Structure formats: C-alpha cells, structure tokens
mmCIF file of C-alpha atoms in Angstrom:
data_model
loop_
_atom_site.group_PDB
_atom_site.id
_atom_site.type_symbol
_atom_site.label_atom_id
_atom_site.label_comp_id
_atom_site.label_asym_id
_atom_site.label_seq_id
_atom_site.Cartn_x
_atom_site.Cartn_y
_atom_site.Cartn_z
ATOM 1 C CA ALA A 8 21.382 80.614 -36.574
ATOM 2 C CA GLN A 9 24.254 81.091 -34.239
ATOM 3 C CA SER A 10 27.792 81.817 -35.388
ATOM 4 C CA VAL A 11 31.147 81.724 -33.641
ATOM 5 C CA SER A 12 34.110 83.945 -34.512
ATOM 6 C CA GLN A 13 37.715 83.434 -33.611
ATOM 7 C CA HIS A 14 39.555 86.543 -34.651
ATOM 8 C CA ASN A 15 43.093 85.183 -34.663
ATOM 9 C CA HIS A 16 43.729 82.561 -37.312
ATOM 10 C CA HIS A 17 47.411 82.100 -36.522
ATOM 11 C CA VAL A 18 49.384 82.983 -33.416
ATOM 12 C CA ILE A 19 53.133 82.562 -33.047
ATOM 13 C CA LEU A 20 54.804 83.114 -29.716
ATOM 14 C CA SER A 21 57.782 82.045 -27.659
ATOM 15 C CA GLU A 22 57.785 79.759 -24.668
ATOM 16 C CA ALA A 23 56.828 81.462 -21.391
ATOM 17 C CA ALA A 24 54.831 84.116 -23.246
ATOM 18 C CA SER A 25 51.202 84.677 -22.302
ATOM 19 C CA LEU A 26 48.434 83.559 -24.620
ATOM 20 C CA GLU A 27 44.982 84.977 -25.147
ATOM 21 C CA LEU A 28 42.641 83.736 -27.872
ATOM 22 C CA GLY A 29 39.451 85.587 -28.629
ATOM 23 C CA CYS A 30 36.047 84.007 -29.195
ATOM 24 C CA ASN A 31 32.772 85.784 -29.857
ATOM 25 C CA TYR A 32 29.415 84.270 -30.617
ATOM 26 C CA SER A 33 26.120 85.527 -31.877
ATOM 27 C CA TYR A 34 23.113 84.123 -30.056
ATOM 28 C CA GLY A 35 20.825 85.937 -27.682
ATOM 29 C CA GLY A 36 19.714 83.016 -25.558
ATOM 30 C CA THR A 37 21.395 80.849 -22.972
ATOM 31 C CA VAL A 38 24.470 79.084 -24.272
ATOM 32 C CA ASN A 39 26.999 76.495 -23.211
ATOM 33 C CA LEU A 40 30.573 77.369 -24.171
ATOM 34 C CA PHE A 41 33.577 75.172 -24.838
ATOM 35 C CA TRP A 42 37.199 75.327 -25.838
ATOM 36 C CA TYR A 43 38.604 72.265 -27.579
ATOM 37 C CA VAL A 44 42.207 71.647 -28.569
ATOM 38 C CA GLN A 45 43.505 69.515 -31.419
ATOM 39 C CA TYR A 46 47.184 68.622 -31.093
ATOM 40 C CA PRO A 47 48.969 67.603 -34.302
ATOM 41 C CA GLY A 48 47.761 64.160 -35.326
ATOM 42 C CA GLN A 49 45.472 63.795 -32.335
ATOM 43 C CA HIS A 50 41.740 63.972 -31.765
ATOM 44 C CA LEU A 51 39.790 66.901 -30.368
ATOM 45 C CA GLN A 52 40.065 67.184 -26.606
ATOM 46 C CA LEU A 53 38.100 69.383 -24.227
ATOM 47 C CA LEU A 54 40.137 72.093 -22.514
ATOM 48 C CA LEU A 55 37.317 73.639 -20.512
ATOM 49 C CA LYS A 56 33.624 74.394 -20.530
ATOM 50 C CA TYR A 57 31.154 76.902 -19.143
ATOM 51 C CA PHE A 58 27.549 76.045 -18.398
ATOM 52 C CA SER A 59 26.625 78.428 -15.554
ATOM 53 C CA GLY A 60 27.968 79.971 -12.352
ATOM 54 C CA ASP A 61 31.385 81.582 -11.987
ATOM 55 C CA PRO A 62 32.207 83.124 -15.370
ATOM 56 C CA LEU A 63 35.911 82.458 -14.862
ATOM 57 C CA VAL A 64 36.497 78.788 -15.561
ATOM 58 C CA LYS A 65 39.662 76.809 -15.181
ATOM 59 C CA GLY A 66 40.534 73.922 -17.421
ATOM 60 C CA ILE A 67 43.285 71.434 -17.946
ATOM 61 C CA LYS A 68 46.952 72.228 -18.601
ATOM 62 C CA GLY A 69 46.801 75.662 -16.963
ATOM 63 C CA PHE A 70 44.200 77.136 -19.316
ATOM 64 C CA GLU A 71 41.355 79.364 -18.189
ATOM 65 C CA ALA A 72 38.567 81.246 -19.908
ATOM 66 C CA GLU A 73 36.270 84.096 -18.987
ATOM 67 C CA PHE A 74 32.659 84.352 -20.074
ATOM 68 C CA ILE A 75 31.549 87.966 -20.517
ATOM 69 C CA LYS A 76 27.862 87.817 -21.288
ATOM 70 C CA SER A 77 27.543 91.495 -22.231
ATOM 71 C CA LYS A 78 30.247 91.080 -24.853
ATOM 72 C CA PHE A 79 29.150 87.630 -26.062
ATOM 73 C CA SER A 80 32.735 86.555 -25.527
ATOM 74 C CA PHE A 81 34.549 83.543 -24.104
ATOM 75 C CA ASN A 82 38.265 84.242 -24.382
ATOM 76 C CA LEU A 83 40.883 81.620 -23.599
ATOM 77 C CA ARG A 84 44.027 82.459 -21.643
ATOM 78 C CA LYS A 85 47.217 80.834 -20.439
ATOM 79 C CA PRO A 86 49.784 82.868 -18.478
ATOM 80 C CA SER A 87 52.870 81.003 -19.706
ATOM 81 C CA VAL A 88 52.835 78.716 -22.729
ATOM 82 C CA GLN A 89 55.036 75.730 -23.432
ATOM 83 C CA TRP A 90 56.228 74.251 -26.702
ATOM 84 C CA SER A 91 53.744 71.413 -26.132
ATOM 85 C CA ASP A 92 50.862 73.912 -26.398
ATOM 86 C CA THR A 93 51.416 74.018 -30.156
ATOM 87 C CA ALA A 94 48.020 72.992 -31.503
ATOM 88 C CA GLU A 95 44.818 74.229 -33.061
ATOM 89 C CA TYR A 96 42.280 75.678 -30.651
ATOM 90 C CA PHE A 97 38.549 75.724 -31.334
ATOM 91 C CA CYS A 98 35.894 77.681 -29.509
ATOM 92 C CA ALA A 99 32.452 76.054 -29.665
ATOM 93 C CA VAL A 100 28.989 77.152 -28.648
ATOM 94 C CA ARG A 101 25.821 75.224 -28.046
ATOM 95 C CA GLU A 102 22.367 76.579 -27.386
ATOM 96 C CA ALA A 103 21.504 75.364 -23.897
ATOM 97 C CA ALA A 104 18.291 73.821 -25.231
ATOM 98 C CA GLY A 105 19.887 71.939 -28.101
ATOM 99 C CA ASN A 106 22.332 69.284 -29.210
ATOM 100 C CA LYS A 107 24.011 71.233 -31.994
ATOM 101 C CA LEU A 108 27.588 72.361 -31.371
ATOM 102 C CA THR A 109 28.859 75.198 -33.581
ATOM 103 C CA PHE A 110 32.607 75.643 -33.889
ATOM 104 C CA GLY A 111 34.602 78.758 -34.570
ATOM 105 C CA GLY A 112 37.113 78.750 -37.402
ATOM 106 C CA GLY A 113 39.984 77.738 -35.154
ATOM 107 C CA THR A 114 43.268 79.363 -34.177
ATOM 108 C CA ARG A 115 46.560 77.702 -34.994
ATOM 109 C CA VAL A 116 49.060 78.356 -32.214
ATOM 110 C CA LEU A 117 52.752 77.780 -32.741
ATOM 111 C CA VAL A 118 54.992 78.019 -29.692
ATOM 112 C CA LYS A 119 58.657 78.399 -30.504
ATOM 113 C CA PRO A 120 61.087 76.769 -28.079
ATOM 114 C CA ASP B 17 36.360 53.998 -20.429
ATOM 115 C CA THR B 18 36.151 57.556 -21.783
ATOM 116 C CA GLU B 19 37.011 56.728 -25.347
ATOM 117 C CA VAL B 20 35.268 56.982 -28.668
ATOM 118 C CA THR B 21 36.761 54.593 -31.204
ATOM 119 C CA GLN B 22 36.461 54.843 -34.967
ATOM 120 C CA THR B 23 37.316 52.404 -37.709
ATOM 121 C CA PRO B 24 38.952 52.411 -40.132
ATOM 122 C CA LYS B 25 41.590 55.084 -39.483
ATOM 123 C CA HIS B 26 42.108 55.612 -43.200
ATOM 124 C CA LEU B 27 39.880 54.778 -46.151
ATOM 125 C CA VAL B 28 40.451 55.217 -49.860
ATOM 126 C CA MET B 29 37.493 54.601 -52.123
ATOM 127 C CA GLY B 30 36.410 55.127 -55.673
ATOM 128 C CA MET B 31 33.338 57.069 -56.639
ATOM 129 C CA THR B 32 31.362 53.895 -57.360
ATOM 130 C CA ASN B 33 32.273 52.091 -54.144
ATOM 131 C CA LYS B 34 30.101 51.458 -51.113
ATOM 132 C CA LYS B 35 31.828 51.623 -47.748
ATOM 133 C CA SER B 36 30.945 52.214 -44.116
ATOM 134 C CA LEU B 37 32.541 54.098 -41.254
ATOM 135 C CA LYS B 38 32.055 52.774 -37.739
ATOM 136 C CA CYS B 39 32.027 54.470 -34.366
ATOM 137 C CA GLU B 40 31.720 52.930 -30.912
ATOM 138 C CA GLN B 41 31.540 54.230 -27.348
ATOM 139 C CA HIS B 42 30.946 52.546 -24.004
ATOM 140 C CA MET B 43 30.362 55.614 -21.836
ATOM 141 C CA GLY B 44 26.608 55.121 -21.722
ATOM 142 C CA HIS B 45 26.075 58.181 -23.900
ATOM 143 C CA ARG B 46 22.721 58.285 -25.663
ATOM 144 C CA ALA B 47 23.590 61.054 -28.129
ATOM 145 C CA MET B 48 26.004 60.408 -30.991
ATOM 146 C CA TYR B 49 27.209 62.687 -33.757
ATOM 147 C CA TRP B 50 28.910 62.675 -37.143
ATOM 148 C CA TYR B 51 31.066 65.631 -38.167
ATOM 149 C CA LYS B 52 33.042 66.382 -41.323
ATOM 150 C CA GLN B 53 36.332 68.243 -41.032
ATOM 151 C CA LYS B 54 38.170 69.535 -44.090
ATOM 152 C CA ALA B 55 41.834 70.461 -43.825
ATOM 153 C CA LYS B 56 42.469 73.617 -41.800
ATOM 154 C CA LYS B 57 38.741 74.015 -41.131
ATOM 155 C CA PRO B 58 36.561 73.446 -38.065
ATOM 156 C CA PRO B 59 34.357 70.369 -37.723
ATOM 157 C CA GLU B 60 30.950 70.732 -39.352
ATOM 158 C CA LEU B 61 28.000 68.868 -37.937
ATOM 159 C CA MET B 62 26.365 66.327 -40.246
ATOM 160 C CA PHE B 63 24.010 64.200 -38.121
ATOM 161 C CA VAL B 64 22.850 63.833 -34.537
ATOM 162 C CA TYR B 65 21.267 60.739 -33.026
ATOM 163 C CA SER B 66 19.499 61.011 -29.692
ATOM 164 C CA TYR B 67 18.283 57.814 -28.041
ATOM 165 C CA GLU B 68 19.029 55.959 -31.283
ATOM 166 C CA LYS B 69 16.740 58.227 -33.305
ATOM 167 C CA LEU B 70 17.948 60.687 -35.914
ATOM 168 C CA SER B 71 17.280 64.143 -34.478
ATOM 169 C CA ILE B 72 19.377 66.437 -36.693
ATOM 170 C CA ASN B 73 20.336 66.132 -40.364
ATOM 171 C CA GLU B 74 22.224 69.208 -41.499
ATOM 172 C CA SER B 75 21.019 68.932 -45.086
ATOM 173 C CA VAL B 76 23.613 66.280 -45.848
ATOM 174 C CA PRO B 77 23.474 64.708 -49.349
ATOM 175 C CA SER B 78 21.823 61.307 -49.494
ATOM 176 C CA ARG B 79 25.075 59.649 -50.544
ATOM 177 C CA PHE B 80 25.809 59.761 -46.787
ATOM 178 C CA SER B 81 23.482 57.496 -44.829
ATOM 179 C CA PRO B 82 23.762 57.293 -41.025
ATOM 180 C CA GLU B 83 22.648 54.368 -38.920
ATOM 181 C CA CYS B 84 22.490 53.851 -35.165
ATOM 182 C CA PRO B 85 21.936 50.122 -34.588
ATOM 183 C CA ASN B 86 22.189 50.412 -30.795
ATOM 184 C CA SER B 87 23.164 52.863 -28.083
ATOM 185 C CA SER B 88 26.900 52.128 -28.427
ATOM 186 C CA LEU B 89 27.315 52.054 -32.191
ATOM 187 C CA LEU B 90 27.035 54.602 -34.965
ATOM 188 C CA ASN B 91 27.658 53.902 -38.627
ATOM 189 C CA LEU B 92 27.991 56.135 -41.648
ATOM 190 C CA HIS B 93 27.290 54.382 -44.940
ATOM 191 C CA LEU B 94 28.930 55.900 -47.987
ATOM 192 C CA HIS B 95 27.867 55.436 -51.595
ATOM 193 C CA ALA B 96 28.710 57.229 -54.828
ATOM 194 C CA LEU B 97 30.858 59.828 -53.129
ATOM 195 C CA GLN B 98 32.597 62.688 -54.887
ATOM 196 C CA PRO B 99 36.244 63.724 -54.578
ATOM 197 C CA GLU B 100 35.146 66.828 -52.651
ATOM 198 C CA ASP B 101 33.832 64.502 -49.940
ATOM 199 C CA SER B 102 37.434 63.687 -49.014
ATOM 200 C CA ALA B 103 37.861 64.806 -45.416
ATOM 201 C CA LEU B 104 38.334 63.673 -41.819
ATOM 202 C CA TYR B 105 35.074 62.234 -40.491
ATOM 203 C CA LEU B 106 34.692 62.597 -36.763
ATOM 204 C CA CYS B 107 32.331 60.796 -34.444
ATOM 205 C CA ALA B 108 31.380 62.179 -31.050
ATOM 206 C CA SER B 109 29.128 61.214 -28.178
ATOM 207 C CA SER B 110 27.580 62.860 -25.140
ATOM 208 C CA HIS B 111 24.842 62.520 -22.587
ATOM 209 C CA PRO B 112 21.641 63.865 -24.112
ATOM 210 C CA GLY B 113 19.846 64.579 -20.847
ATOM 211 C CA THR B 114 16.396 63.392 -19.871
ATOM 212 C CA SER B 115 14.728 65.730 -22.339
ATOM 213 C CA GLY B 116 17.035 64.719 -25.161
ATOM 214 C CA ARG B 117 19.172 67.844 -24.770
ATOM 215 C CA ALA B 118 22.918 67.553 -24.456
ATOM 216 C CA ILE B 119 23.884 68.330 -20.869
ATOM 217 C CA ASP B 120 27.571 67.676 -21.035
ATOM 218 C CA GLU B 121 30.496 67.995 -23.370
ATOM 219 C CA GLN B 122 30.968 65.916 -26.468
ATOM 220 C CA PHE B 123 33.754 63.354 -26.558
ATOM 221 C CA PHE B 124 35.402 62.998 -29.947
ATOM 222 C CA GLY B 125 36.976 60.025 -31.652
ATOM 223 C CA PRO B 126 40.228 60.198 -33.638
ATOM 224 C CA GLY B 127 38.398 60.260 -36.945
ATOM 225 C CA THR B 128 38.510 58.370 -40.227
ATOM 226 C CA ARG B 129 40.520 60.053 -42.943
ATOM 227 C CA LEU B 130 38.603 59.459 -46.154
ATOM 228 C CA THR B 131 40.011 59.919 -49.637
ATOM 229 C CA VAL B 132 37.670 59.645 -52.618
ATOM 230 C CA LEU B 133 39.405 59.055 -55.937
#
C-alpha cells in the first residue's frame, strides 16, 4: 500500500516570504501527483498536478511543484506568499493504474500580514 | 459547470436515525467518490463508484451504505451511526477513463458536516 508523508505539520511565515512544503511518497510504480488546498471554510481545490512530462509543474496562484522521481518527492513552492495563502495544503498520490487517491497528513500554513 | 454539490451542508442525527447524504455533479464524470474527513486530518477514502458500479470499498462498516442511482448522483445512506462517525463527508468526481481508471483530477464538493449524538 502506498503512503504519503508531509513532513511539516504547521508552517508560520510572513507575507513576501518564500514557501516550500515537502511531500514524499512510497510506491515504486508510476504515479500521478497532486497538491490540493483547503482554505478556511472552503472545499478542497486543486493547485496543480503532475501526470508525465516536464517534472516542474506550474499551478494556480503562483504555486509550482517539482517531481523528483529518484527521491519520491513532489515538493510545493511559492516564491512570495500572501496573507490569502493561509490554508491547509494536502499532497496526494494516485497509482497511475487506479482510482484511489491517498492524501498526506496535510500542512497548515499561516501567513502573517 | 465544474461544481460538485452536496446536501445537506449540516446534519445532526441520533444513533437510531436513518438519514442520507446526497451528491450531484453535471461534469459528465463517470467516477464518484465518498471520503470522510475528521478535524485536522486528511480525507480518507470510503467508496469509489466507476460507471455506476461500486469498485472500491475501503472496509467501511455496513452502517454506511452507498448508492449510485445514475451517472450524476451519489448517495450515502446512514443508519445506526456512532458518535465517532461525526466528521465532514466529502464527495468527489472525476473522469474514470475508458478502462475505468481515473485519468484526471478529482473535483471535490464542499462536504456535509455530520454530527452524531
């Protein structure tokens, strides 16, 4: 069974700071990778996804992520955060041959104005 | 329309009640999902329907009974729940692909917040 680890449970930073959230997964086969965001009181929204091709993917709201296959990692980055980026961020992994999406434990990000 | 809708938004029920959660999408997705999300935890998969057939049941207790009456609707029937079943129940949908595999991201609804007394 695959598992997904997000090493940072809570991150606090100031506006304009850079953000990097780690995500590692354990599965040896081909995977599809996702980052979802859950703003306070709102539903899960897709930030970005990786299926194949360029391992550096760009998503909405200035976020990007890099897939490093050798490290089983899919870290999320944003060069300069805003107060509105305060949310919980979930990394998720799906075996390319399946329907099951496995989520990491989530990282709560608080951006101070 | 890229929206998954869920009703009701909130539900309070006793342990002897029978209730149902409803989910609807009009994106033409043929895979639909139920997740359970406890506070400060990630969503946990409960059920997957692909082409209106149950394809995954993550060992969910029988007091939760899913139903997919057509390609746009997904229900979750609840009976004799326990207080520990209180959680946010999320519905999602996606394209399953011609072989029944999900080929795109899942779109999530806002959830039903369930409280079992």
